[in-house]
Short mmCIF file of N, CA and C in Angstrom, two decimals:
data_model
loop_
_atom_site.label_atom_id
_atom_site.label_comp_id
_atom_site.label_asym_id
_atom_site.label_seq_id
_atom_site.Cartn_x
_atom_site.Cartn_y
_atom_site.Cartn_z
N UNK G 1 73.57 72.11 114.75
CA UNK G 1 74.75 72.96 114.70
C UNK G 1 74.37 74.33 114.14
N UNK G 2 74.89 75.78 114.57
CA UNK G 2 75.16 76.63 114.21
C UNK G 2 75.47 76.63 112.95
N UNK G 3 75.49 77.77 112.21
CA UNK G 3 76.31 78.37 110.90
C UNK G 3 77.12 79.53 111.27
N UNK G 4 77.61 80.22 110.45
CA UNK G 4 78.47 80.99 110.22
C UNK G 4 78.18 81.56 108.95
N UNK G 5 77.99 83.48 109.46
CA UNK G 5 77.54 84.41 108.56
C UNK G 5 78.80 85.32 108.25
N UNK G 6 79.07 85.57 106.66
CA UNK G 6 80.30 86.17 106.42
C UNK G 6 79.64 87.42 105.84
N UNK G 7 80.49 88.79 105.92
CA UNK G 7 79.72 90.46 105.29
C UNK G 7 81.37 90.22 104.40
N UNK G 8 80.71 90.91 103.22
CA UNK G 8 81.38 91.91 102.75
C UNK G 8 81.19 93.01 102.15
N UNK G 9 81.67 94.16 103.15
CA UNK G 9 81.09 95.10 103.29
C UNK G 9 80.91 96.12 102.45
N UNK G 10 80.45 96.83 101.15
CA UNK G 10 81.01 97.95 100.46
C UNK G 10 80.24 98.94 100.21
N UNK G 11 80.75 99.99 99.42
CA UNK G 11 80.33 101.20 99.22
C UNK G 11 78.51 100.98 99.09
N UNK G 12 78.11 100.15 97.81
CA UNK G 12 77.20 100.37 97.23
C UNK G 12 76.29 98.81 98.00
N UNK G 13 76.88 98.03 97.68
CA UNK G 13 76.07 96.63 98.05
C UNK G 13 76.89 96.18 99.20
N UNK G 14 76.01 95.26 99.61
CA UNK G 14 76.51 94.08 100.98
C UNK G 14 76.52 92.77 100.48
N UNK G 15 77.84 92.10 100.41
CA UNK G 15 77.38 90.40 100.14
C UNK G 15 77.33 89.88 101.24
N UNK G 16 76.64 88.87 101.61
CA UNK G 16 76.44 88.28 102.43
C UNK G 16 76.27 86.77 102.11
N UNK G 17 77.33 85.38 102.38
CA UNK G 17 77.61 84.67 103.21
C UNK G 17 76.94 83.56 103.95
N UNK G 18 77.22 82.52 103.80
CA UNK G 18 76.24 81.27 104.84
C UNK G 18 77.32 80.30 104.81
N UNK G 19 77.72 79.23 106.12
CA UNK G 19 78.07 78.18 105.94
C UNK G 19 76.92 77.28 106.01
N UNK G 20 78.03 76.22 105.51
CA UNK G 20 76.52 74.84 106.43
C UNK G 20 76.46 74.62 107.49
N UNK G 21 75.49 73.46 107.91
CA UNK G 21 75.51 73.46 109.46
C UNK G 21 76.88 73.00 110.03
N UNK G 22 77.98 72.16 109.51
CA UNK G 22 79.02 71.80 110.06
C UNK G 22 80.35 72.69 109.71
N UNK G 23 80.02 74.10 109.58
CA UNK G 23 80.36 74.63 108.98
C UNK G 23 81.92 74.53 108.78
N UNK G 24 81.82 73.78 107.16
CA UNK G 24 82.91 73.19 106.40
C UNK G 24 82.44 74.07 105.18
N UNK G 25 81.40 74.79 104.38
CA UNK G 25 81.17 74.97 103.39
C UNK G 25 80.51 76.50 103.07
N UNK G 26 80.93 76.98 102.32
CA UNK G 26 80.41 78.37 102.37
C UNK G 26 79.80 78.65 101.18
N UNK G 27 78.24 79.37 101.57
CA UNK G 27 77.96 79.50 99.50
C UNK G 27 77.60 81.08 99.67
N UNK G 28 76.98 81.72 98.85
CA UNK G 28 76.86 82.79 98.65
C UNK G 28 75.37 83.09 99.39
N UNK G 29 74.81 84.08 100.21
CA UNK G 29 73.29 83.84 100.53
C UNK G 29 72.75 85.25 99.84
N UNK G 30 73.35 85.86 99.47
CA UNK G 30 72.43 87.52 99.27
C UNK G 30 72.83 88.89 98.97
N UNK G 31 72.54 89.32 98.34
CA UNK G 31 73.19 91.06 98.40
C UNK G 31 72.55 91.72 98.95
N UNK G 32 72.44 93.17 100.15
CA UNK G 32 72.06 93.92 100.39
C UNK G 32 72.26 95.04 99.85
N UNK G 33 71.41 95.93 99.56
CA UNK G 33 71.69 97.50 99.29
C UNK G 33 72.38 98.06 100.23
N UNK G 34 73.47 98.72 99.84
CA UNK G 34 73.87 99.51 101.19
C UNK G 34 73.05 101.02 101.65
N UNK G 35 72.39 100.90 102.69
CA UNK G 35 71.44 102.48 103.05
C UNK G 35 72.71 103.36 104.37
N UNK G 36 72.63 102.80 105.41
CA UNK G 36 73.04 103.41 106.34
C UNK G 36 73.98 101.93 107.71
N UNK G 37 74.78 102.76 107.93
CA UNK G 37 75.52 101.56 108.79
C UNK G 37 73.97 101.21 109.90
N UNK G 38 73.41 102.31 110.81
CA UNK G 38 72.40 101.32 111.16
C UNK G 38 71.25 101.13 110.67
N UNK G 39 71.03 100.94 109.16
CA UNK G 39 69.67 100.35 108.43
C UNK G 39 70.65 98.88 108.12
N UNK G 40 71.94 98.79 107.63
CA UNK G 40 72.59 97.92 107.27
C UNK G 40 72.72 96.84 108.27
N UNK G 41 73.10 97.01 109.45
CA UNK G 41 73.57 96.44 110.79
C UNK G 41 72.37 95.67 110.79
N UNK G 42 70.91 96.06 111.13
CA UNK G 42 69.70 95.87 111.20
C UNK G 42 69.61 94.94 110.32
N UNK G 43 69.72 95.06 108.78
CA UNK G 43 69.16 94.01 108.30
C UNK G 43 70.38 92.76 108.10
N UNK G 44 71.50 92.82 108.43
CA UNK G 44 72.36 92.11 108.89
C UNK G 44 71.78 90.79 109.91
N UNK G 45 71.93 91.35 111.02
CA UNK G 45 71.11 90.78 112.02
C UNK G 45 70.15 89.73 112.27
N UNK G 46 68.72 90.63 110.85
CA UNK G 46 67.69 89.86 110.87
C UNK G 46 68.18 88.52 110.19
N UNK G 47 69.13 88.42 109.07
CA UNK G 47 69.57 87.43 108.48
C UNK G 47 70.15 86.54 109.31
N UNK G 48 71.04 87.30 110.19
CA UNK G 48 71.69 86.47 111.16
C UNK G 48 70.34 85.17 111.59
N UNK G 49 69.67 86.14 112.22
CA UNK G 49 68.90 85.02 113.48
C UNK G 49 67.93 84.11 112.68
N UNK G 50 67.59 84.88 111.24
CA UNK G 50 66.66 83.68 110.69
C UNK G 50 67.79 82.58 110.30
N UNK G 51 69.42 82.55 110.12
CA UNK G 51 69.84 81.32 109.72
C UNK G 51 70.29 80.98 110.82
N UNK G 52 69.77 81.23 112.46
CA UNK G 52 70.75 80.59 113.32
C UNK G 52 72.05 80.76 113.53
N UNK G 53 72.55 81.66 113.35
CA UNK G 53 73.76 81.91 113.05
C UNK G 53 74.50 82.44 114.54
N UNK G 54 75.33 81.49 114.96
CA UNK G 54 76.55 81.61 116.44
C UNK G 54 77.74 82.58 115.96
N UNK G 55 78.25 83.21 114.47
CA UNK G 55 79.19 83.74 114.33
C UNK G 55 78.99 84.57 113.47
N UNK G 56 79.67 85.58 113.10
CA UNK G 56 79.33 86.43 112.02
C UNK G 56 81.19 87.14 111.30
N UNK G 57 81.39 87.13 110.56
CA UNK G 57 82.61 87.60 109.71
C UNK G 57 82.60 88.26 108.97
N UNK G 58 83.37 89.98 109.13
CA UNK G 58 83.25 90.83 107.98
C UNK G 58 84.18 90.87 107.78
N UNK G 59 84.43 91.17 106.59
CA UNK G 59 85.73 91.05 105.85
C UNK G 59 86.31 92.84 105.39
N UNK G 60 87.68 92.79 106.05
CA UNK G 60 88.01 94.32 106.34
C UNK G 60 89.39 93.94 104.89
N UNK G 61 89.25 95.36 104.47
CA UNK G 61 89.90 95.38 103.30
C UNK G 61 91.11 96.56 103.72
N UNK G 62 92.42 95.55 104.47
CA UNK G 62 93.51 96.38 104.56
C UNK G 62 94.20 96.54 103.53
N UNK G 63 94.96 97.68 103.35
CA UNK G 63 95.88 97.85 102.19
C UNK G 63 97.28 96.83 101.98
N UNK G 64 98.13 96.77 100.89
CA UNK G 64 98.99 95.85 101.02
C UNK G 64 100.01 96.03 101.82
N UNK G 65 100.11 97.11 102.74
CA UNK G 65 100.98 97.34 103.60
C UNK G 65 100.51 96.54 105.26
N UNK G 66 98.98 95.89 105.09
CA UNK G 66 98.59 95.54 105.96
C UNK G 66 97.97 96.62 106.74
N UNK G 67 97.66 98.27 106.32
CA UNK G 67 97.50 98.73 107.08
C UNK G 67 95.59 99.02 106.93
N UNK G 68 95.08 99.90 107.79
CA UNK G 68 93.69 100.06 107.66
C UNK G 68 93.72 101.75 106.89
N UNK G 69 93.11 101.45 105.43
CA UNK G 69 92.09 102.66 104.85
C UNK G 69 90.89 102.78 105.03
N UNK G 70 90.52 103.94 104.31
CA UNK G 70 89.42 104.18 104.77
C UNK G 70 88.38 103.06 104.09
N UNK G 71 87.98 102.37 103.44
CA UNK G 71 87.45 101.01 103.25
C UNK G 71 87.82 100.09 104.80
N UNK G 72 88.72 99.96 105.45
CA UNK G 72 88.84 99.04 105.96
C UNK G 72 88.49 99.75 107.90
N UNK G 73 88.34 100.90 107.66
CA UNK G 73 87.70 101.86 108.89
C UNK G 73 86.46 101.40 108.62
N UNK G 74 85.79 101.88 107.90
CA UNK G 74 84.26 101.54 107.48
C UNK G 74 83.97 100.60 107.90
N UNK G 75 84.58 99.17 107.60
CA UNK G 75 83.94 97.89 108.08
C UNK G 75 84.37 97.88 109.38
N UNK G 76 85.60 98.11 110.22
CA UNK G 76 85.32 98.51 111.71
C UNK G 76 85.23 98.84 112.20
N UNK G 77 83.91 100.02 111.99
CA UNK G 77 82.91 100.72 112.34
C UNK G 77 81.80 100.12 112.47
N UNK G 78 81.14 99.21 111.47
CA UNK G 78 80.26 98.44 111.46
C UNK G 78 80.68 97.23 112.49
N UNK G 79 81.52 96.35 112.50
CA UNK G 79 81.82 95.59 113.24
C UNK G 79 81.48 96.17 114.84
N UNK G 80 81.55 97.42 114.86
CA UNK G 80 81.66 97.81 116.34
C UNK G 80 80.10 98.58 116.93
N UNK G 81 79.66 98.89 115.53
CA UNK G 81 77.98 98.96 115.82
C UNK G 81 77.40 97.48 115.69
N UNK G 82 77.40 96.63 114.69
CA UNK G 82 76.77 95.45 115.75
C UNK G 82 77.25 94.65 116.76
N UNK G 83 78.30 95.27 117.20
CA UNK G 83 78.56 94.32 118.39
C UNK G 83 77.90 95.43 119.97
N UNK G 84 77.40 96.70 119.32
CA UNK G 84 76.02 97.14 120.29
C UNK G 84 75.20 96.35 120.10
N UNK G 85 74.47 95.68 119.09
CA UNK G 85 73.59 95.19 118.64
C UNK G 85 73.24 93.64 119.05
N UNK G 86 73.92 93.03 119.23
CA UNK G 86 74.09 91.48 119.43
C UNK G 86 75.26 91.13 120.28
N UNK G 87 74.58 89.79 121.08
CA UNK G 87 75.91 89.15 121.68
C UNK G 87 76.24 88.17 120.68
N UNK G 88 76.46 87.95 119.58
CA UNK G 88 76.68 87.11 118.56
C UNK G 88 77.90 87.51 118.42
N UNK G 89 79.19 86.56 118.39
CA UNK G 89 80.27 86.78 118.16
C UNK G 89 80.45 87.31 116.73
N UNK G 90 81.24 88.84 117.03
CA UNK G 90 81.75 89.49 115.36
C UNK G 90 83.32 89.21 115.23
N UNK G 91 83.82 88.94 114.02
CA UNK G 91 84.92 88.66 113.66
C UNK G 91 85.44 89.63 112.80
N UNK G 92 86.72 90.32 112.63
CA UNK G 92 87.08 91.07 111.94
C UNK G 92 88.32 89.84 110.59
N UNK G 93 88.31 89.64 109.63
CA UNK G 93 88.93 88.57 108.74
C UNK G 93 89.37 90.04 107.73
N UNK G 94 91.21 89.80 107.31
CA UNK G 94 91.08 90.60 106.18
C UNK G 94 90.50 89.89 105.00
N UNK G 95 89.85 90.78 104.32
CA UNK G 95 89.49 90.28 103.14
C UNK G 95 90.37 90.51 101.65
N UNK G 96 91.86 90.73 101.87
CA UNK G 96 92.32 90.71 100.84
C UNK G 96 92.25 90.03 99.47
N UNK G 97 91.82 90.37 98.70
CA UNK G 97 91.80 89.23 97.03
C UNK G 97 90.85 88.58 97.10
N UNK G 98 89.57 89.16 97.78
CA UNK G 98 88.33 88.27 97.79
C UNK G 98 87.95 88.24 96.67
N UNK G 99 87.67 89.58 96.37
CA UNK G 99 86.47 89.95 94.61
C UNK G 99 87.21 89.78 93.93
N UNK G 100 88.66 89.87 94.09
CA UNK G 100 89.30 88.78 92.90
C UNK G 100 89.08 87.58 92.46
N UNK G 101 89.25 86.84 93.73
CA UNK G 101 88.68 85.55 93.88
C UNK G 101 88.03 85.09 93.15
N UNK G 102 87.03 86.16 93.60
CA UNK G 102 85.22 85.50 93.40
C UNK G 102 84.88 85.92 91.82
N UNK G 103 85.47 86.87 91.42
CA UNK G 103 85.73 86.88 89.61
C UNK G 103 86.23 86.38 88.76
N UNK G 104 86.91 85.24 89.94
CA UNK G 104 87.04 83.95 88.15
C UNK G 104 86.06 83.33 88.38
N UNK G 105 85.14 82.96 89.27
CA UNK G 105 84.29 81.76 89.66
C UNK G 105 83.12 82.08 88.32
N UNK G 106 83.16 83.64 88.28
CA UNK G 106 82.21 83.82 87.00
C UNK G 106 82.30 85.74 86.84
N UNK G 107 81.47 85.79 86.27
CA UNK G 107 81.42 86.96 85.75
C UNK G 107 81.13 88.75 86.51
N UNK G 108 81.42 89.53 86.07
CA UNK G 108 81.09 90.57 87.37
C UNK G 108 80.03 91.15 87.00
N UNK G 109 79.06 90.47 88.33
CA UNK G 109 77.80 90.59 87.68
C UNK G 109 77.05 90.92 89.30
N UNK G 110 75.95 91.34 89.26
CA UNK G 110 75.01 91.39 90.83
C UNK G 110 75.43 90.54 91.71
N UNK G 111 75.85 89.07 91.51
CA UNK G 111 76.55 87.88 92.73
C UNK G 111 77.67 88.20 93.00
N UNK G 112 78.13 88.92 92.21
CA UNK G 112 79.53 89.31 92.75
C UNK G 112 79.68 89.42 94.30
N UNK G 113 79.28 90.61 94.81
CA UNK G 113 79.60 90.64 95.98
C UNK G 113 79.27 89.54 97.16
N UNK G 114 78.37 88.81 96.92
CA UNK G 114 77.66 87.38 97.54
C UNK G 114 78.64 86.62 97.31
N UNK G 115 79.31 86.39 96.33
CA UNK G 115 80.62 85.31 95.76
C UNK G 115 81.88 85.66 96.83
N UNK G 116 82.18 87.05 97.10
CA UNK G 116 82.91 87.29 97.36
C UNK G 116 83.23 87.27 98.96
N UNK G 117 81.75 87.22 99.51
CA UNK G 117 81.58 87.24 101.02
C UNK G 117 81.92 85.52 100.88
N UNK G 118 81.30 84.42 100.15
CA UNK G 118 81.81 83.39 100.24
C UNK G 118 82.94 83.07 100.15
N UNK G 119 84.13 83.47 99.59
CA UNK G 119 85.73 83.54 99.63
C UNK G 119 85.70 84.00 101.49
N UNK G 120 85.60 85.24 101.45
CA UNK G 120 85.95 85.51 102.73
C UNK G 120 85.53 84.28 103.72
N UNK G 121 83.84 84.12 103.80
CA UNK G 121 84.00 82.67 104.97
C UNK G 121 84.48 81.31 104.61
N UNK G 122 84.59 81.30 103.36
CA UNK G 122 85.57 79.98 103.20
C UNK G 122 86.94 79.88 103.71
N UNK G 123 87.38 81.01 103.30
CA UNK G 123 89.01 81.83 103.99
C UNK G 123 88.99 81.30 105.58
N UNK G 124 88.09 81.39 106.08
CA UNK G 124 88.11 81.29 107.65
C UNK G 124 87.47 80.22 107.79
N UNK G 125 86.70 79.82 107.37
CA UNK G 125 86.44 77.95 107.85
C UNK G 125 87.71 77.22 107.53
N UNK G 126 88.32 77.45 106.79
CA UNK G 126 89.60 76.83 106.83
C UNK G 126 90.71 77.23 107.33
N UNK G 127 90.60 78.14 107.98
CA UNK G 127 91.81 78.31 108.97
C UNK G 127 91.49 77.84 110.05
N UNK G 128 89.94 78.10 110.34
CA UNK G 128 89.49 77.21 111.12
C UNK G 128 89.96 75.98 111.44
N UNK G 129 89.47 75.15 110.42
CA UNK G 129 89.86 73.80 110.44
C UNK G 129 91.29 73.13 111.17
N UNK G 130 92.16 74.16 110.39
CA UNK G 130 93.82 73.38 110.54
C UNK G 130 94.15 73.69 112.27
#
């Protein structure tokens, strides 16, 4: 079975996301530096194909009006440069109350953003599911 790769995308770092193979379970896999949408996309990617990965999920941060800021342009911008990049299905998921989330699990610290991409694909393996 496939996995499923979750981004969350930000200013400074990238978390990045893994399910398992049946993908029911999401843990945290990594932070990236953020350089450039295509140095970022790129090393996106390479992660992708070393975990096998059939799906990919970034998590867009609309405002509470539901609408798109400029945080939530950014990530679908990226969404729309790697989908030059790959036929790997991209998913756009809001990521509302992720890094909230992922800041009780523990402290705000470097995993943060890795914690937080895991909220986001947990968010969607279980909508999945139902």
């Amino acid at each position: 079975m496939s996995r499923t790769l979750a981004i969350d995308p930000g200013e400074v770092r990238i978390g990045l996301a893994i399910s398992d193979p049946s993908n029911t379970i999401a843990r945290p896999l990594e932070i990236l530096t953020h350089v450039s949408r295509q140095v970022d996309a790129k090393s996106i990617l390479e992660r992708a194909m070393a975990q096998d990965v059939k799906c990919i999920v970034v998590g867009v941060a609309y405002d509470q009006d539901g609408e798109e800021g400029p945080q939530a342009r950014k990530a679908l911008r990226l969404i729309d440069f790697l989908k030059t990049l790959t036929a790997i299905p991209i998913i756009a998921w809001d990521e509302s109350g992720s890094t909230q989330a992922a800041s009780h699990d523990g402290p705000h610290d470097k995993d943060l953003d890795a914690r937080a991409a895991a909220v986001i694909l947990q968010d969607y393996l279980d909508a999945q599911s139902d």
